[in-house]
């Protein structure tokens, strides 16, 4: 099997789909690994490192896509990459097809076996290839929020941890899942006063036991959210209803109630955002101000820490990629049910039921 690793071309993207150490394992398993020139540079991995691990460096993206049986990526192929996609081959990457009907159509039209990181499952039904990126985004959210509270960038000038004799910032986290729990962890670690709200009382139990009251947990009723947001310095949105648009839990009225110079970081922006006043921003222009409140909503936050994010992502994908290299496509997908759950398109059809329902079987947007 020939595995191709293209250089990511999405603006601001710094991650790469494999490391030299994993390349070495894949070549030992008998795979041929092709890496596009400079693919790992922004994550701190040199071409020489990949070469020493047994990979072949290819200068032309077109040649790499033509030569590989399996393309291993980070981000979904962008329209500029569509013509590189070869009929009948395999692509293993984040696909997010529900938000990319054009890509879905392209994969269906070319009979591509599209395996999406985001729908690969662990035996317990959790999503192992989504989790590390949520954890990173959660941790970053607190760090980013602390920065935008600084006076020079228009913030209230409140130090997250305060100092002895002066109160710390109040950080309100909506959602106690992967991203929210990690945002709360960093906020508590920095000395902030932290409140976490969720509808799932089990998630709140876990946080309560872990922090022994150091983090306040609240049921996510509109009244509790409204009260917490009104006195927050930093609000972090991290709610998710799998497969659906994020619920709007912070209304415009609540945003108006916040102090000018306070900050909202809406991690859930990739699912539409959970704050009524939010819209997606980018690494080039990460914030905008509405009702005096600084709004941050970058959909690919992990690209800010390309090295850590690459190591976390590739550690999670490695067992699945190694299975593909060792067993071959058909056997790997038959034997590994969790990996097979990742199949979104196959033989000219959308096979993931949720995406098929949303887009129509052939990648046409459903009208209802
Ligand atoms: N912006 C980025 O760069 C980035 C990176 C990674 C993940 N994400 C996004 O972060 C979001 C959170 O992901 P996750 O892995 O933490 O999800 P998760 O499923 O682990 O946690 C989501 C939590 O939201 C809670 N929730 C759902 N509806 C709620 C409501 N109405 N009120 C309060 N709580 C509610 C759930 O009970 C759950 O605990 C997702 O949208 C994910 O795609 C964004």
Tab-separated table of C-alpha atoms and ligand atoms in Angstrom:
chain	number	residue	atom	x	y	z
A	1	UNK	CA	0.000	0.000	0.000
A	2	UNK	CA	1.251	3.479	-0.864
A	3	UNK	CA	0.258	6.159	1.665
A	4	UNK	CA	0.525	9.814	0.583
A	5	UNK	CA	0.865	12.725	3.027
A	6	UNK	CA	0.107	16.063	1.314
A	7	UNK	CA	1.094	19.464	2.671
A	8	UNK	CA	-2.020	21.098	4.167
A	9	UNK	CA	-3.070	24.184	2.215
A	10	UNK	CA	-5.893	25.613	4.360
A	11	UNK	CA	-5.024	29.165	5.457
A	12	UNK	CA	-3.286	29.191	8.825
A	13	UNK	CA	-3.093	25.377	8.979
A	14	UNK	CA	0.126	24.067	10.567
A	15	UNK	CA	-0.647	20.405	11.258
A	16	UNK	CA	0.556	17.405	9.246
A	17	UNK	CA	-1.044	13.947	9.072
A	18	UNK	CA	1.947	11.882	10.169
A	19	UNK	CA	5.258	12.210	12.003
A	20	UNK	CA	8.624	10.647	11.082
A	21	UNK	CA	8.284	8.203	14.013
A	22	UNK	CA	4.944	6.918	12.672
A	23	UNK	CA	6.380	6.823	9.127
A	24	UNK	CA	9.047	4.464	10.408
A	25	UNK	CA	6.358	2.154	11.814
A	26	UNK	CA	4.330	2.250	8.589
A	27	UNK	CA	7.346	1.447	6.407
A	28	UNK	CA	8.286	-1.398	8.790
A	29	UNK	CA	4.769	-2.769	8.229
A	30	UNK	CA	5.486	-2.836	4.496
A	31	UNK	CA	3.811	0.404	3.384
A	32	UNK	CA	5.421	2.876	1.009
A	33	UNK	CA	5.091	6.395	2.434
A	34	UNK	CA	5.226	9.486	0.214
A	35	UNK	CA	5.466	12.872	1.938
A	36	UNK	CA	5.019	16.146	0.091
A	37	UNK	CA	8.031	18.463	0.350
A	38	UNK	CA	7.840	20.691	3.469
A	39	UNK	CA	4.600	18.991	4.633
A	40	UNK	CA	5.775	18.844	8.251
A	41	UNK	CA	7.824	22.021	8.506
A	42	UNK	CA	5.184	24.106	10.349
A	43	UNK	CA	4.848	21.320	12.940
A	44	UNK	CA	8.624	21.104	13.386
A	45	UNK	CA	9.258	17.995	11.249
A	46	UNK	CA	11.859	18.260	8.471
A	47	UNK	CA	11.970	16.465	5.122
A	48	UNK	CA	15.275	14.933	6.256
A	49	UNK	CA	13.492	13.436	9.285
A	50	UNK	CA	10.843	11.793	7.093
A	51	UNK	CA	13.516	10.581	4.651
A	52	UNK	CA	15.504	9.019	7.518
A	53	UNK	CA	12.283	7.237	8.563
A	54	UNK	CA	12.008	5.598	5.148
A	55	UNK	CA	9.615	8.001	3.397
A	56	UNK	CA	10.070	9.392	-0.098
A	57	UNK	CA	9.790	13.181	-0.400
A	58	UNK	CA	7.761	14.301	-3.420
A	59	UNK	CA	7.955	17.899	-4.621
A	60	UNK	CA	4.754	17.903	-6.681
A	61	UNK	CA	1.376	17.645	-4.922
A	62	UNK	CA	-0.206	16.363	-8.165
A	63	UNK	CA	2.313	13.531	-8.406
A	64	UNK	CA	1.834	12.599	-4.763
A	65	UNK	CA	-1.977	12.378	-5.097
A	66	UNK	CA	-1.586	10.374	-8.359
A	67	UNK	CA	0.841	7.868	-6.789
A	68	UNK	CA	-0.898	7.133	-3.471
A	69	UNK	CA	-3.538	4.441	-2.793
A	70	UNK	CA	-4.465	6.156	0.467
A	71	UNK	CA	-4.241	9.908	1.037
A	72	UNK	CA	-3.781	10.694	4.732
A	73	UNK	CA	-4.594	14.312	5.596
A	74	UNK	CA	-5.667	16.610	8.416
A	75	UNK	CA	-8.255	18.986	6.920
A	76	UNK	CA	-10.932	18.125	4.376
A	77	UNK	CA	-9.788	18.521	0.729
A	78	UNK	CA	-10.431	22.110	-0.392
A	79	UNK	CA	-11.884	22.970	-3.838
A	80	UNK	CA	-8.312	23.733	-5.052
A	81	UNK	CA	-7.478	20.098	-4.257
A	82	UNK	CA	-10.508	18.534	-5.973
A	83	UNK	CA	-8.757	17.968	-9.303
A	84	UNK	CA	-5.976	16.096	-7.491
A	85	UNK	CA	-8.437	13.528	-6.085
A	86	UNK	CA	-7.999	10.283	-8.040
A	87	UNK	CA	-11.032	8.094	-8.873
A	88	UNK	CA	-11.439	4.943	-6.802
A	89	UNK	CA	-8.771	5.802	-4.224
A	90	UNK	CA	-9.057	6.270	-0.458
A	91	UNK	CA	-8.906	9.473	1.607
A	92	UNK	CA	-8.576	9.312	5.412
A	93	UNK	CA	-8.936	12.744	7.058
A	94	UNK	CA	-11.421	15.081	8.804
A	95	UNK	CA	-14.160	15.363	6.162
A	96	UNK	CA	-17.053	17.223	7.884
A	97	UNK	CA	-19.193	16.420	4.820
A	98	UNK	CA	-22.381	17.763	6.410
A	99	UNK	CA	-20.814	21.206	6.060
A	100	UNK	CA	-19.156	20.478	2.684
A	101	UNK	CA	-21.744	19.236	0.154
A	102	UNK	CA	-19.458	20.070	-2.808
A	103	UNK	CA	-16.760	17.795	-1.434
A	104	UNK	CA	-19.346	15.067	-0.777
A	105	UNK	CA	-20.434	15.293	-4.430
A	106	UNK	CA	-16.809	15.111	-5.610
A	107	UNK	CA	-16.066	11.997	-3.519
A	108	UNK	CA	-19.286	10.310	-4.696
A	109	UNK	CA	-18.655	11.241	-8.339
A	110	UNK	CA	-15.141	9.777	-8.204
A	111	UNK	CA	-16.095	6.608	-6.261
A	112	UNK	CA	-13.692	7.600	-3.495
A	113	UNK	CA	-13.599	5.595	-0.271
A	114	UNK	CA	-13.843	8.527	2.128
A	115	UNK	CA	-13.026	7.665	5.748
A	116	UNK	CA	-13.703	10.552	8.143
A	117	UNK	CA	-11.684	10.949	11.340
A	118	UNK	CA	-14.725	12.469	13.033
A	119	UNK	CA	-16.925	9.373	12.698
A	120	UNK	CA	-14.323	6.708	13.574
A	121	UNK	CA	-15.472	5.114	16.852
A	122	UNK	CA	-13.942	3.448	19.897
A	123	UNK	CA	-15.588	0.258	21.184
A	124	UNK	CA	-17.414	2.357	23.843
A	125	UNK	CA	-18.982	4.528	21.130
A	126	UNK	CA	-16.815	7.607	21.785
A	127	UNK	CA	-14.996	9.447	18.999
A	128	UNK	CA	-11.245	8.975	19.563
A	129	UNK	CA	-10.093	11.133	16.664
A	130	UNK	CA	-12.207	14.153	17.689
A	131	UNK	CA	-11.342	14.084	21.376
A	132	UNK	CA	-7.716	15.273	21.272
A	133	UNK	CA	-8.573	18.309	19.133
A	134	UNK	CA	-11.425	19.267	21.496
A	135	UNK	CA	-9.072	18.972	24.454
A	136	UNK	CA	-6.558	21.234	22.726
A	137	UNK	CA	-9.216	23.772	21.716
A	138	UNK	CA	-10.528	23.776	25.306
A	139	UNK	CA	-7.125	24.419	26.811
A	140	UNK	CA	-6.381	27.085	24.205
A	141	UNK	CA	-9.719	28.815	24.832
A	142	UNK	CA	-8.697	29.831	28.350
A	143	UNK	CA	-5.244	30.917	27.186
A	144	UNK	CA	-6.737	32.967	24.323
A	145	UNK	CA	-9.400	34.434	26.608
A	146	UNK	CA	-6.772	35.493	29.170
A	147	UNK	CA	-4.925	37.315	26.365
A	148	UNK	CA	-7.993	39.208	25.114
A	149	UNK	CA	-8.782	40.371	28.673
A	150	UNK	CA	-5.518	42.363	28.538
A	151	UNK	CA	-5.902	46.156	28.382
A	152	UNK	CA	-3.728	46.640	25.270
A	153	UNK	CA	-6.059	44.539	23.125
A	154	UNK	CA	-9.247	46.197	24.415
A	155	UNK	CA	-9.983	43.860	27.327
A	156	UNK	CA	-11.117	44.836	30.810
A	157	UNK	CA	-7.552	44.510	32.100
A	158	UNK	CA	-8.464	41.736	34.523
A	159	UNK	CA	-5.707	39.223	35.293
A	160	UNK	CA	-7.158	35.718	35.175
A	161	UNK	CA	-5.619	34.604	38.471
A	162	UNK	CA	-5.824	37.991	40.238
A	163	UNK	CA	-3.200	38.599	42.945
A	164	UNK	CA	-3.364	38.278	46.735
A	165	UNK	CA	-5.889	40.878	47.897
A	166	UNK	CA	-7.511	41.305	44.437
A	167	UNK	CA	-10.232	38.997	43.102
A	168	UNK	CA	-9.426	36.757	40.127
A	169	UNK	CA	-11.414	36.726	36.880
A	170	UNK	CA	-14.675	34.789	36.685
A	171	UNK	CA	-14.534	32.235	33.867
A	172	UNK	CA	-17.875	30.705	32.832
A	173	UNK	CA	-17.675	27.530	30.751
A	174	UNK	CA	-20.765	26.265	28.903
A	175	UNK	CA	-20.495	22.521	28.332
A	176	UNK	CA	-18.514	20.079	30.485
A	177	UNK	CA	-17.444	17.718	27.697
A	178	UNK	CA	-13.961	17.269	26.252
A	179	UNK	CA	-13.404	20.914	25.355
A	180	UNK	CA	-15.244	22.431	28.331
A	181	UNK	CA	-13.586	20.246	30.969
A	182	UNK	CA	-10.147	21.140	29.625
A	183	UNK	CA	-10.978	24.858	29.453
A	184	UNK	CA	-12.071	24.663	33.096
A	185	UNK	CA	-8.919	22.776	34.064
A	186	UNK	CA	-6.616	25.479	32.676
A	187	UNK	CA	-8.753	28.295	34.112
A	188	UNK	CA	-8.684	26.703	37.573
A	189	UNK	CA	-4.951	26.091	37.183
A	190	UNK	CA	-4.408	29.779	36.399
A	191	UNK	CA	-6.257	30.727	39.565
A	192	UNK	CA	-9.522	31.988	38.067
A	193	UNK	CA	-12.941	31.607	39.693
A	194	UNK	CA	-14.558	28.974	37.478
A	195	UNK	CA	-18.208	28.069	36.886
A	196	UNK	CA	-19.148	25.225	34.537
A	197	UNK	CA	-22.696	24.634	33.271
A	198	UNK	CA	-24.032	21.530	31.503
A	199	UNK	CA	-27.333	19.703	31.068
A	200	UNK	CA	-25.686	16.355	31.821
A	201	UNK	CA	-25.542	16.008	35.597
A	202	UNK	CA	-23.084	13.100	35.358
A	203	UNK	CA	-20.521	15.400	33.715
A	204	UNK	CA	-21.037	17.904	36.535
A	205	UNK	CA	-20.635	15.139	39.156
A	206	UNK	CA	-17.258	14.215	37.666
A	207	UNK	CA	-16.015	17.818	37.758
A	208	UNK	CA	-17.318	18.325	41.278
A	209	UNK	CA	-15.493	15.220	42.518
A	210	UNK	CA	-12.307	16.187	40.708
A	211	UNK	CA	-12.088	19.752	41.976
A	212	UNK	CA	-13.714	19.347	45.419
A	213	UNK	CA	-15.720	22.531	44.979
A	214	UNK	CA	-12.806	24.535	43.514
A	215	UNK	CA	-14.873	24.627	40.291
A	216	UNK	CA	-18.560	25.509	40.753
A	217	UNK	CA	-20.932	23.359	38.699
A	218	UNK	CA	-24.429	24.468	37.712
A	219	UNK	CA	-27.292	22.902	35.789
A	220	UNK	CA	-27.469	24.695	32.421
A	221	UNK	CA	-30.910	26.290	32.845
A	222	UNK	CA	-31.478	29.602	31.028
A	223	UNK	CA	-31.719	31.359	34.410
A	224	UNK	CA	-28.400	29.929	35.654
A	225	UNK	CA	-26.687	30.715	32.337
A	226	UNK	CA	-28.047	34.281	32.317
A	227	UNK	CA	-26.900	34.942	35.864
A	228	UNK	CA	-23.413	33.454	35.335
A	229	UNK	CA	-22.818	35.210	31.994
A	230	UNK	CA	-23.826	38.617	33.422
A	231	UNK	CA	-21.009	38.485	35.920
A	232	UNK	CA	-18.419	36.695	33.808
A	233	UNK	CA	-15.120	38.190	32.649
A	234	UNK	CA	-14.624	35.330	30.178
A	235	UNK	CA	-17.337	33.087	28.702
A	236	UNK	CA	-16.233	29.910	26.927
A	237	UNK	CA	-18.794	28.150	24.702
A	238	UNK	CA	-18.188	24.391	24.409
A	239	UNK	CA	-21.576	22.713	23.996
A	240	UNK	CA	-22.220	19.999	21.436
A	241	UNK	CA	-25.236	18.033	20.314
A	242	UNK	CA	-23.594	15.411	18.065
A	243	UNK	CA	-24.620	15.687	14.433
A	244	UNK	CA	-26.662	18.855	14.977
A	245	UNK	CA	-26.148	22.590	14.904
A	246	UNK	CA	-24.910	23.841	18.280
A	247	UNK	CA	-27.786	25.041	20.483
A	248	UNK	CA	-27.768	28.795	21.152
A	249	UNK	CA	-27.443	28.929	24.931
A	250	UNK	CA	-26.169	32.523	25.300
A	251	UNK	CA	-28.718	35.011	23.952
A	252	UNK	CA	-27.959	38.490	22.622
A	253	UNK	CA	-29.630	39.915	25.722
A	254	UNK	CA	-27.168	37.994	27.924
A	255	UNK	CA	-24.240	39.324	25.844
A	256	UNK	CA	-25.553	42.882	26.381
A	257	UNK	CA	-25.502	42.233	30.121
A	258	UNK	CA	-21.719	41.618	30.116
A	259	UNK	CA	-19.204	44.324	31.098
A	260	UNK	CA	-17.569	46.123	28.127
A	261	UNK	CA	-14.163	44.573	27.427
A	262	UNK	CA	-15.270	41.134	28.631
A	263	UNK	CA	-14.491	38.217	26.323
A	264	UNK	CA	-16.417	35.371	24.671
A	265	UNK	CA	-14.517	32.432	23.131
A	266	UNK	CA	-16.997	30.225	21.256
A	267	UNK	CA	-15.242	26.913	20.586
A	268	UNK	CA	-18.487	25.454	19.221
A	269	UNK	CA	-18.292	27.765	16.189
A	270	UNK	CA	-17.471	24.784	13.933
A	271	UNK	CA	-21.029	23.607	14.661
A	272	UNK	CA	-22.502	27.085	14.179
A	273	UNK	CA	-21.657	28.507	17.612
A	274	UNK	CA	-23.607	28.588	20.891
A	275	UNK	CA	-23.763	32.384	21.321
A	276	UNK	CA	-26.437	34.359	19.484
A	277	UNK	CA	-24.066	37.181	18.492
A	278	UNK	CA	-21.230	34.964	17.218
A	279	UNK	CA	-19.913	34.531	13.672
A	280	UNK	CA	-16.844	32.621	12.509
A	281	UNK	CA	-13.519	34.468	12.565
A	282	UNK	CA	-10.075	33.372	11.339
A	283	UNK	CA	-6.490	33.188	12.549
A	284	UNK	CA	-5.830	36.356	10.468
A	285	UNK	CA	-8.669	38.284	12.147
A	286	UNK	CA	-9.600	36.317	15.259
A	287	UNK	CA	-11.966	38.771	17.010
A	288	UNK	CA	-14.735	41.320	16.571
A	289	UNK	CA	-16.538	43.478	19.112
A	290	UNK	CA	-20.310	43.431	19.581
A	291	UNK	CA	-22.135	45.235	22.427
A	292	UNK	CA	-18.665	46.097	23.765
A	293	UNK	CA	-17.803	42.414	24.229
A	294	UNK	CA	-14.795	40.860	22.445
A	295	UNK	CA	-15.927	37.793	20.440
A	296	UNK	CA	-13.395	35.108	19.376
A	297	UNK	CA	-14.579	32.237	17.141
A	298	UNK	CA	-11.823	30.561	15.124
A	299	UNK	CA	-13.003	27.173	13.800
A	300	UNK	CA	-9.548	25.535	13.616
A	301	UNK	CA	-7.956	26.607	16.892
A	302	UNK	CA	-5.566	23.602	17.159
A	303	UNK	CA	-3.583	24.980	14.185
A	304	UNK	CA	-2.243	27.595	16.656
A	305	UNK	CA	-0.192	24.844	18.257
A	306	UNK	CA	0.808	22.817	15.211
A	307	UNK	CA	3.413	20.758	17.018
A	308	UNK	CA	1.264	19.677	19.976
A	309	UNK	CA	-1.812	19.242	17.780
A	310	UNK	CA	0.106	17.110	15.257
A	311	UNK	CA	1.491	14.883	18.008
A	312	UNK	CA	-1.951	14.520	19.641
A	313	UNK	CA	-3.759	13.876	16.355
A	314	UNK	CA	-1.240	11.425	14.916
A	315	UNK	CA	-1.040	9.499	18.197
A	316	UNK	CA	-4.796	9.007	17.941
A	317	UNK	CA	-4.818	8.096	14.219
A	318	UNK	CA	-1.720	5.852	14.363
A	319	UNK	CA	-3.446	2.578	15.396
A	320	UNK	CA	-5.992	2.952	12.590
A	321	UNK	CA	-3.404	3.856	9.944
A	322	UNK	CA	-1.158	1.000	11.088
A	323	UNK	CA	-4.097	-1.427	10.761
A	324	UNK	CA	-4.680	-0.202	7.203
A	325	UNK	CA	-0.991	-0.658	6.361
A	326	UNK	CA	-0.758	-4.085	7.993
A	327	UNK	CA	-4.050	-5.696	6.977
A	328	UNK	CA	-4.809	-3.892	3.717
A	329	UNK	CA	-7.968	-1.859	3.156
A	330	UNK	CA	-10.631	-4.537	2.847
A	331	UNK	CA	-9.461	-6.701	5.757
A	332	UNK	CA	-8.814	-3.698	8.012
A	333	UNK	CA	-12.322	-2.365	7.400
A	334	UNK	CA	-13.927	-5.777	7.889
A	335	UNK	CA	-12.023	-6.583	11.082
A	336	UNK	CA	-12.056	-3.135	12.731
A	337	UNK	CA	-15.655	-2.003	13.263
A	338	UNK	CA	-14.610	1.315	14.779
A	339	UNK	CA	-12.580	2.174	11.682
A	340	UNK	CA	-15.419	1.038	9.416
A	341	UNK	CA	-17.707	3.522	11.224
A	342	UNK	CA	-15.474	6.175	9.687
A	343	UNK	CA	-16.586	5.331	6.148
A	344	UNK	CA	-18.629	8.264	4.838
A	345	UNK	CA	-18.505	7.589	1.074
A	346	UNK	CA	-17.974	4.360	-0.821
A	347	UNK	CA	-18.552	3.143	-4.376
A	348	UNK	CA	-20.389	6.273	-5.480
A	349	UNK	CA	-22.702	6.585	-2.455
A	350	UNK	CA	-22.837	8.427	0.850
A	351	UNK	CA	-22.974	5.545	3.316
A	352	UNK	CA	-23.015	7.400	6.649
A	353	UNK	CA	-26.764	7.517	7.427
A	354	UNK	CA	-26.716	10.923	9.177
A	355	UNK	CA	-24.847	12.590	6.329
A	356	UNK	CA	-26.894	10.775	3.673
A	357	UNK	CA	-30.072	12.066	5.339
A	358	UNK	CA	-28.733	15.609	5.483
A	359	UNK	CA	-27.267	15.790	1.994
A	360	UNK	CA	-29.256	13.236	0.047
A	361	UNK	CA	-27.671	10.009	-1.100
A	362	UNK	CA	-25.564	11.530	-3.854
A	363	UNK	CA	-24.362	14.597	-2.063
A	364	UNK	CA	-27.240	16.830	-3.108
A	365	UNK	CA	-28.403	19.156	-0.338
A	366	UNK	CA	-31.725	17.941	1.001
A	367	UNK	CA	-34.440	20.557	0.560
A	368	UNK	CA	-36.078	19.948	3.925
B	1	LIG	N1	-13.001	25.703	17.327
B	1	LIG	C1	-12.180	24.645	17.270
B	1	LIG	O1	-11.036	24.763	16.815
B	1	LIG	C2	-12.642	23.320	17.775
B	1	LIG	C3	-11.730	22.269	17.932
B	1	LIG	C4	-12.202	21.062	18.449
B	1	LIG	C5	-13.552	20.907	18.786
B	1	LIG	N2	-14.409	21.965	18.589
B	1	LIG	C6	-15.842	21.922	18.936
B	1	LIG	O2	-16.016	22.066	20.324
B	1	LIG	C7	-17.356	21.653	20.633
B	1	LIG	C8	-17.358	20.789	21.877
B	1	LIG	O3	-16.760	19.540	21.566
B	1	LIG	P1	-16.561	18.419	22.696
B	1	LIG	O4	-15.687	17.373	22.101
B	1	LIG	O5	-16.162	19.066	23.963
B	1	LIG	O6	-18.029	17.851	22.826
B	1	LIG	P2	-18.570	16.912	24.001
B	1	LIG	O7	-19.672	16.123	23.426
B	1	LIG	O8	-17.461	16.218	24.697
B	1	LIG	O9	-19.183	17.982	25.059
B	1	LIG	C9	-20.287	18.776	24.760
B	1	LIG	C10	-21.059	19.040	26.045
B	1	LIG	O10	-22.118	19.957	25.750
B	1	LIG	C11	-23.200	19.605	26.608
B	1	LIG	N3	-24.416	20.228	26.106
B	1	LIG	C12	-25.156	19.919	25.012
B	1	LIG	N4	-26.191	20.750	24.904
B	1	LIG	C13	-26.121	21.613	25.944
B	1	LIG	C14	-26.905	22.710	26.381
B	1	LIG	N5	-28.004	23.098	25.709
B	1	LIG	N6	-26.522	23.369	27.485
B	1	LIG	C15	-25.430	22.994	28.164
B	1	LIG	N7	-24.634	21.966	27.818
B	1	LIG	C16	-24.985	21.283	26.721
B	1	LIG	C17	-23.207	18.080	26.563
B	1	LIG	O11	-23.940	17.542	27.653
B	1	LIG	C18	-21.717	17.786	26.641
B	1	LIG	O12	-21.267	17.585	27.955
B	1	LIG	C19	-17.844	20.922	19.350
B	1	LIG	O13	-18.650	21.790	18.603
B	1	LIG	C20	-16.553	20.638	18.629
B	1	LIG	O14	-16.749	20.432	17.248
B	1	LIG	C21	-13.972	23.149	18.092
